[in-house]
Amino acid sequence: MALQDVCKWKAPDPQEPSPHLPQFGGWAVPRGCAPQTFLRLHGPRLAHGTTTLAFRFRHGVIAAADTRSSCGNYVCCPASCKVIPVHQHLLGTTSGTSADCVTWYRVLRRELRLRALRDGQLPSVASAAKLLSAMMASYRGLDLCVATALCGWDRSGPALFYVYSDGTRLQGNIFSVGSGSPYAYGVLDRGYRYDMTTQEAYALACRAVAHATRRDAYSGGSVDLFHVREGGWEYMSRNDAWVLYAQLQELPELDEEDEEAASQAHPEPVNCHRAGEGVELCGGQPGRVQDACRD
């Protein structure tokens, strides 16, 4: 009797859906149709909306995002997590299609873990960005939608990269991604300084996301705040976006000399959690990591 009969093992049916990402050119489309043409003409029309941002300053990298997950004109989840930890010194903001973002971050975590086991040390943020860019570039034209800002701290200090699903890779000090990014950039451009204090950086990030959620119909919920330091990332707080915006409206018009007062618009970080504590971000609770993200 064959071993497969004893173990009751059955060979997988190649026609059934596979949990593994197929190689480029292996998509199931009608015979005689190019995958790019078929998906462009008959593929689903997905609406995306979010507000995520990240910026470097002298004390590390700040990442912030709203928590509204939308599907077209419907709010699917008001408390999703749009900042995904990769390892203890690296995390990324996510914007685009939820399934694409989750899949590619799982692939990135796997590849970085293998490189760390092989080399004996974690890859740099630049290496992680280059790896993610190269992997997604092979699927250009297949309607992948992943736009991320990789925030980390490596041997060269704090680093920030923007990576898009067509293979684009950019390094910079400020990035905002999503339908609310024009509103967030307006706040960031006015208040950003590399030599900010930590409290000023927290206030600026939350203020930018709160203003974006007010003007962008696809952004809302709460404001998640992360801080990447030399010792690893920390989940600082989650504040209701509407309450935060109302608090900002009560403040007088600020001049450049009043940046100290602006930091009071954001309460002291609560429920602070550090990387490596063995907790997960899920369900909108600080300190729990959620694999599935959102638009």
mmCIF file with all atom_site columns, N, CA, C and O in Angstrom, residues 235-269:
data_model
loop_
_atom_site.group_PDB
_atom_site.id
_atom_site.type_symbol
_atom_site.label_atom_id
_atom_site.label_alt_id
_atom_site.label_comp_id
_atom_site.label_asym_id
_atom_site.label_entity_id
_atom_site.label_seq_id
_atom_site.pdbx_PDB_ins_code
_atom_site.Cartn_x
_atom_site.Cartn_y
_atom_site.Cartn_z
_atom_site.occupancy
_atom_site.B_iso_or_equiv
_atom_site.pdbx_formal_charge
_atom_site.auth_seq_id
_atom_site.auth_comp_id
_atom_site.auth_asym_id
_atom_site.auth_atom_id
_atom_site.pdbx_PDB_model_num
ATOM 1   N N  . TYR A 1 235 ? 4.359   51.737 20.205 1.00 0.00 ? 235 TYR A N  1
ATOM 2   C CA . TYR A 1 235 ? 2.989   52.153 19.900 1.00 0.00 ? 235 TYR A CA 1
ATOM 3   C C  . TYR A 1 235 ? 2.580   53.137 20.992 1.00 0.00 ? 235 TYR A C  1
ATOM 4   O O  . TYR A 1 235 ? 2.318   52.761 22.117 1.00 0.00 ? 235 TYR A O  1
ATOM 5   N N  . MET A 1 236 ? 2.496   54.417 20.624 1.00 0.00 ? 236 MET A N  1
ATOM 6   C CA . MET A 1 236 ? 2.331   55.451 21.627 1.00 0.00 ? 236 MET A CA 1
ATOM 7   C C  . MET A 1 236 ? 0.881   55.603 22.083 1.00 0.00 ? 236 MET A C  1
ATOM 8   O O  . MET A 1 236 ? 0.609   55.638 23.284 1.00 0.00 ? 236 MET A O  1
ATOM 9   N N  . SER A 1 237 ? -0.048  55.740 21.146 1.00 0.00 ? 237 SER A N  1
ATOM 10  C CA . SER A 1 237 ? -1.421  56.005 21.566 1.00 0.00 ? 237 SER A CA 1
ATOM 11  C C  . SER A 1 237 ? -2.386  55.831 20.399 1.00 0.00 ? 237 SER A C  1
ATOM 12  O O  . SER A 1 237 ? -1.980  55.747 19.243 1.00 0.00 ? 237 SER A O  1
ATOM 13  N N  . ARG A 1 238 ? -3.670  55.794 20.746 1.00 0.00 ? 238 ARG A N  1
ATOM 14  C CA . ARG A 1 238 ? -4.763  55.856 19.778 1.00 0.00 ? 238 ARG A CA 1
ATOM 15  C C  . ARG A 1 238 ? -5.779  56.859 20.313 1.00 0.00 ? 238 ARG A C  1
ATOM 16  O O  . ARG A 1 238 ? -6.313  56.693 21.406 1.00 0.00 ? 238 ARG A O  1
ATOM 17  N N  . ASN A 1 239 ? -6.032  57.918 19.541 1.00 0.00 ? 239 ASN A N  1
ATOM 18  C CA . ASN A 1 239 ? -6.956  58.973 19.938 1.00 0.00 ? 239 ASN A CA 1
ATOM 19  C C  . ASN A 1 239 ? -8.066  59.109 18.916 1.00 0.00 ? 239 ASN A C  1
ATOM 20  O O  . ASN A 1 239 ? -7.821  58.997 17.707 1.00 0.00 ? 239 ASN A O  1
ATOM 21  N N  . ASP A 1 240 ? -9.281  59.345 19.376 1.00 0.00 ? 240 ASP A N  1
ATOM 22  C CA . ASP A 1 240 ? -10.395 59.564 18.484 1.00 0.00 ? 240 ASP A CA 1
ATOM 23  C C  . ASP A 1 240 ? -10.144 60.796 17.619 1.00 0.00 ? 240 ASP A C  1
ATOM 24  O O  . ASP A 1 240 ? -9.815  61.872 18.127 1.00 0.00 ? 240 ASP A O  1
ATOM 25  N N  . ALA A 1 241 ? -10.274 60.659 16.311 1.00 0.00 ? 241 ALA A N  1
ATOM 26  C CA . ALA A 1 241 ? -9.940  61.746 15.395 1.00 0.00 ? 241 ALA A CA 1
ATOM 27  C C  . ALA A 1 241 ? -10.872 62.941 15.572 1.00 0.00 ? 241 ALA A C  1
ATOM 28  O O  . ALA A 1 241 ? -10.429 64.092 15.500 1.00 0.00 ? 241 ALA A O  1
ATOM 29  N N  . TRP A 1 242 ? -12.164 62.688 15.796 1.00 0.00 ? 242 TRP A N  1
ATOM 30  C CA . TRP A 1 242 ? -13.098 63.789 15.949 1.00 0.00 ? 242 TRP A CA 1
ATOM 31  C C  . TRP A 1 242 ? -12.809 64.580 17.216 1.00 0.00 ? 242 TRP A C  1
ATOM 32  O O  . TRP A 1 242 ? -12.822 65.814 17.215 1.00 0.00 ? 242 TRP A O  1
ATOM 33  N N  . VAL A 1 243 ? -12.542 63.888 18.321 1.00 0.00 ? 243 VAL A N  1
ATOM 34  C CA . VAL A 1 243 ? -12.223 64.566 19.581 1.00 0.00 ? 243 VAL A CA 1
ATOM 35  C C  . VAL A 1 243 ? -10.941 65.363 19.438 1.00 0.00 ? 243 VAL A C  1
ATOM 36  O O  . VAL A 1 243 ? -10.830 66.499 19.908 1.00 0.00 ? 243 VAL A O  1
ATOM 37  N N  . LEU A 1 244 ? -9.953  64.773 18.769 1.00 0.00 ? 244 LEU A N  1
ATOM 38  C CA . LEU A 1 244 ? -8.678  65.458 18.586 1.00 0.00 ? 244 LEU A CA 1
ATOM 39  C C  . LEU A 1 244 ? -8.849  66.716 17.751 1.00 0.00 ? 244 LEU A C  1
ATOM 40  O O  . LEU A 1 244 ? -8.282  67.773 18.060 1.00 0.00 ? 244 LEU A O  1
ATOM 41  N N  . TYR A 1 245 ? -9.650  66.634 16.693 1.00 0.00 ? 245 TYR A N  1
ATOM 42  C CA . TYR A 1 245 ? -9.890  67.806 15.853 1.00 0.00 ? 245 TYR A CA 1
ATOM 43  C C  . TYR A 1 245 ? -10.625 68.895 16.638 1.00 0.00 ? 245 TYR A C  1
ATOM 44  O O  . TYR A 1 245 ? -10.324 70.084 16.503 1.00 0.00 ? 245 TYR A O  1
ATOM 45  N N  . ALA A 1 246 ? -11.586 68.506 17.477 1.00 0.00 ? 246 ALA A N  1
ATOM 46  C CA . ALA A 1 246 ? -12.311 69.477 18.297 1.00 0.00 ? 246 ALA A CA 1
ATOM 47  C C  . ALA A 1 246 ? -11.375 70.180 19.272 1.00 0.00 ? 246 ALA A C  1
ATOM 48  O O  . ALA A 1 246 ? -11.488 71.389 19.497 1.00 0.00 ? 246 ALA A O  1
ATOM 49  N N  . GLN A 1 247 ? -10.426 69.446 19.840 1.00 0.00 ? 247 GLN A N  1
ATOM 50  C CA . GLN A 1 247 ? -9.453  70.061 20.737 1.00 0.00 ? 247 GLN A CA 1
ATOM 51  C C  . GLN A 1 247 ? -8.574  71.056 19.996 1.00 0.00 ? 247 GLN A C  1
ATOM 52  O O  . GLN A 1 247 ? -8.240  72.119 20.518 1.00 0.00 ? 247 GLN A O  1
ATOM 53  N N  . LEU A 1 248 ? -8.210  70.709 18.763 1.00 0.00 ? 248 LEU A N  1
ATOM 54  C CA . LEU A 1 248 ? -7.373  71.611 17.975 1.00 0.00 ? 248 LEU A CA 1
ATOM 55  C C  . LEU A 1 248 ? -8.116  72.902 17.634 1.00 0.00 ? 248 LEU A C  1
ATOM 56  O O  . LEU A 1 248 ? -7.518  73.975 17.569 1.00 0.00 ? 248 LEU A O  1
ATOM 57  N N  . GLN A 1 249 ? -9.428  72.802 17.411 1.00 0.00 ? 249 GLN A N  1
ATOM 58  C CA . GLN A 1 249 ? -10.208 73.978 17.075 1.00 0.00 ? 249 GLN A CA 1
ATOM 59  C C  . GLN A 1 249 ? -10.310 74.950 18.230 1.00 0.00 ? 249 GLN A C  1
ATOM 60  O O  . GLN A 1 249 ? -10.518 76.155 18.033 1.00 0.00 ? 249 GLN A O  1
ATOM 61  N N  . GLU A 1 250 ? -10.183 74.456 19.444 1.00 0.00 ? 250 GLU A N  1
ATOM 62  C CA . GLU A 1 250 ? -10.269 75.321 20.616 1.00 0.00 ? 250 GLU A CA 1
ATOM 63  C C  . GLU A 1 250 ? -8.998  76.123 20.856 1.00 0.00 ? 250 GLU A C  1
ATOM 64  O O  . GLU A 1 250 ? -9.008  77.088 21.621 1.00 0.00 ? 250 GLU A O  1
ATOM 65  N N  . LEU A 1 251 ? -7.897  75.727 20.198 1.00 0.00 ? 251 LEU A N  1
ATOM 66  C CA . LEU A 1 251 ? -6.644  76.450 20.372 1.00 0.00 ? 251 LEU A CA 1
ATOM 67  C C  . LEU A 1 251 ? -6.656  77.731 19.555 1.00 0.00 ? 251 LEU A C  1
ATOM 68  O O  . LEU A 1 251 ? -7.227  77.778 18.471 1.00 0.00 ? 251 LEU A O  1
ATOM 69  N N  . PRO A 1 252 ? -5.992  78.788 20.022 1.00 0.00 ? 252 PRO A N  1
ATOM 70  C CA . PRO A 1 252 ? -5.873  80.002 19.223 1.00 0.00 ? 252 PRO A CA 1
ATOM 71  C C  . PRO A 1 252 ? -4.949  79.778 18.042 1.00 0.00 ? 252 PRO A C  1
ATOM 72  O O  . PRO A 1 252 ? -4.201  78.803 17.980 1.00 0.00 ? 252 PRO A O  1
ATOM 73  N N  . GLU A 1 253 ? -5.002  80.667 17.072 1.00 0.00 ? 253 GLU A N  1
ATOM 74  C CA . GLU A 1 253 ? -4.121  80.589 15.909 1.00 0.00 ? 253 GLU A CA 1
ATOM 75  C C  . GLU A 1 253 ? -2.679  80.665 16.377 1.00 0.00 ? 253 GLU A C  1
ATOM 76  O O  . GLU A 1 253 ? -2.283  81.542 17.143 1.00 0.00 ? 253 GLU A O  1
ATOM 77  N N  . LEU A 1 254 ? -1.859  79.729 15.903 1.00 0.00 ? 254 LEU A N  1
ATOM 78  C CA . LEU A 1 254 ? -0.493  79.607 16.398 1.00 0.00 ? 254 LEU A CA 1
ATOM 79  C C  . LEU A 1 254 ? 0.484   80.338 15.498 1.00 0.00 ? 254 LEU A C  1
ATOM 80  O O  . LEU A 1 254 ? 0.366   80.317 14.277 1.00 0.00 ? 254 LEU A O  1
ATOM 81  N N  . ASP A 1 255 ? 1.449   80.978 16.132 1.00 0.00 ? 255 ASP A N  1
ATOM 82  C CA . ASP A 1 255 ? 2.580   81.544 15.420 1.00 0.00 ? 255 ASP A CA 1
ATOM 83  C C  . ASP A 1 255 ? 3.753   80.602 15.584 1.00 0.00 ? 255 ASP A C  1
ATOM 84  O O  . ASP A 1 255 ? 3.689   79.604 16.293 1.00 0.00 ? 255 ASP A O  1
ATOM 85  N N  . GLU A 1 256 ? 4.867   80.943 14.950 1.00 0.00 ? 256 GLU A N  1
ATOM 86  C CA . GLU A 1 256 ? 6.039   80.072 15.036 1.00 0.00 ? 256 GLU A CA 1
ATOM 87  C C  . GLU A 1 256 ? 6.551   79.991 16.468 1.00 0.00 ? 256 GLU A C  1
ATOM 88  O O  . GLU A 1 256 ? 7.142   78.999 16.868 1.00 0.00 ? 256 GLU A O  1
ATOM 89  N N  . GLU A 1 257 ? 6.319   81.061 17.271 1.00 0.00 ? 257 GLU A N  1
ATOM 90  C CA . GLU A 1 257 ? 6.807   81.043 18.647 1.00 0.00 ? 257 GLU A CA 1
ATOM 91  C C  . GLU A 1 257 ? 5.932   80.191 19.555 1.00 0.00 ? 257 GLU A C  1
ATOM 92  O O  . GLU A 1 257 ? 6.288   79.926 20.698 1.00 0.00 ? 257 GLU A O  1
ATOM 93  N N  . ASP A 1 258 ? 4.767   79.775 19.037 1.00 0.00 ? 258 ASP A N  1
ATOM 94  C CA . ASP A 1 258 ? 3.824   79.058 19.895 1.00 0.00 ? 258 ASP A CA 1
ATOM 95  C C  . ASP A 1 258 ? 3.837   77.556 19.677 1.00 0.00 ? 258 ASP A C  1
ATOM 96  O O  . ASP A 1 258 ? 2.867   76.877 19.975 1.00 0.00 ? 258 ASP A O  1
ATOM 97  N N  . GLU A 1 259 ? 4.924   77.024 19.107 1.00 0.00 ? 259 GLU A N  1
ATOM 98  C CA . GLU A 1 259 ? 4.981   75.582 18.870 1.00 0.00 ? 259 GLU A CA 1
ATOM 99  C C  . GLU A 1 259 ? 4.937   74.802 20.179 1.00 0.00 ? 259 GLU A C  1
ATOM 100 O O  . GLU A 1 259 ? 4.485   73.664 20.223 1.00 0.00 ? 259 GLU A O  1
ATOM 101 N N  . GLU A 1 260 ? 5.408   75.438 21.270 1.00 0.00 ? 260 GLU A N  1
ATOM 102 C CA . GLU A 1 260 ? 5.365   74.760 22.558 1.00 0.00 ? 260 GLU A CA 1
ATOM 103 C C  . GLU A 1 260 ? 3.929   74.490 22.973 1.00 0.00 ? 260 GLU A C  1
ATOM 104 O O  . GLU A 1 260 ? 3.599   73.426 23.492 1.00 0.00 ? 260 GLU A O  1
ATOM 105 N N  . ALA A 1 261 ? 3.052   75.472 22.710 1.00 0.00 ? 261 ALA A N  1
ATOM 106 C CA . ALA A 1 261 ? 1.646   75.284 23.070 1.00 0.00 ? 261 ALA A CA 1
ATOM 107 C C  . ALA A 1 261 ? 0.977   74.236 22.191 1.00 0.00 ? 261 ALA A C  1
ATOM 108 O O  . ALA A 1 261 ? 0.043   73.558 22.623 1.00 0.00 ? 261 ALA A O  1
ATOM 109 N N  . ALA A 1 262 ? 1.453   74.083 20.963 1.00 0.00 ? 262 ALA A N  1
ATOM 110 C CA . ALA A 1 262 ? 0.841   73.109 20.058 1.00 0.00 ? 262 ALA A CA 1
ATOM 111 C C  . ALA A 1 262 ? 0.992   71.696 20.567 1.00 0.00 ? 262 ALA A C  1
ATOM 112 O O  . ALA A 1 262 ? 0.154   70.838 20.307 1.00 0.00 ? 262 ALA A O  1
ATOM 113 N N  . SER A 1 263 ? 2.081   71.444 21.281 1.00 0.00 ? 263 SER A N  1
ATOM 114 C CA . SER A 1 263 ? 2.297   70.094 21.778 1.00 0.00 ? 263 SER A CA 1
ATOM 115 C C  . SER A 1 263 ? 1.247   69.689 22.802 1.00 0.00 ? 263 SER A C  1
ATOM 116 O O  . SER A 1 263 ? 1.022   68.508 23.042 1.00 0.00 ? 263 SER A O  1
ATOM 117 N N  . GLN A 1 264 ? 0.564   70.674 23.411 1.00 0.00 ? 264 GLN A N  1
ATOM 118 C CA . GLN A 1 264 ? -0.455  70.358 24.394 1.00 0.00 ? 264 GLN A CA 1
ATOM 119 C C  . GLN A 1 264 ? -1.732  69.850 23.754 1.00 0.00 ? 264 GLN A C  1
ATOM 120 O O  . GLN A 1 264 ? -2.625  69.345 24.431 1.00 0.00 ? 264 GLN A O  1
ATOM 121 N N  . ALA A 1 265 ? -1.853  70.007 22.411 1.00 0.00 ? 265 ALA A N  1
ATOM 122 C CA . ALA A 1 265 ? -3.054  69.516 21.728 1.00 0.00 ? 265 ALA A CA 1
ATOM 123 C C  . ALA A 1 265 ? -3.116  68.010 21.727 1.00 0.00 ? 265 ALA A C  1
ATOM 124 O O  . ALA A 1 265 ? -4.160  67.418 21.505 1.00 0.00 ? 265 ALA A O  1
ATOM 125 N N  . HIS A 1 266 ? -1.976  67.395 21.963 1.00 0.00 ? 266 HIS A N  1
ATOM 126 C CA . HIS A 1 266 ? -1.932  65.928 21.999 1.00 0.00 ? 266 HIS A CA 1
ATOM 127 C C  . HIS A 1 266 ? -1.646  65.501 23.420 1.00 0.00 ? 266 HIS A C  1
ATOM 128 O O  . HIS A 1 266 ? -0.652  65.920 24.011 1.00 0.00 ? 266 HIS A O  1
ATOM 129 N N  . PRO A 1 267 ? -2.492  64.717 24.038 1.00 0.00 ? 267 PRO A N  1
ATOM 130 C CA . PRO A 1 267 ? -2.271  64.291 25.410 1.00 0.00 ? 267 PRO A CA 1
ATOM 131 C C  . PRO A 1 267 ? -1.037  63.427 25.537 1.00 0.00 ? 267 PRO A C  1
ATOM 132 O O  . PRO A 1 267 ? -0.509  62.927 24.562 1.00 0.00 ? 267 PRO A O  1
ATOM 133 N N  . GLU A 1 268 ? -0.578  63.275 26.768 1.00 0.00 ? 268 GLU A N  1
ATOM 134 C CA . GLU A 1 268 ? 0.576   62.428 27.018 1.00 0.00 ? 268 GLU A CA 1
ATOM 135 C C  . GLU A 1 268 ? 0.300   61.027 26.504 1.00 0.00 ? 268 GLU A C  1
ATOM 136 O O  . GLU A 1 268 ? -0.813  60.512 26.650 1.00 0.00 ? 268 GLU A O  1
ATOM 137 N N  . PRO A 1 269 ? 1.287   60.392 25.851 1.00 0.00 ? 269 PRO A N  1
ATOM 138 C CA . PRO A 1 269 ? 1.064   59.056 25.317 1.00 0.00 ? 269 PRO A CA 1
ATOM 139 C C  . PRO A 1 269 ? 0.628   58.085 26.407 1.00 0.00 ? 269 PRO A C  1
ATOM 140 O O  . PRO A 1 269 ? 1.183   58.071 27.501 1.00 0.00 ? 269 PRO A O  1
#
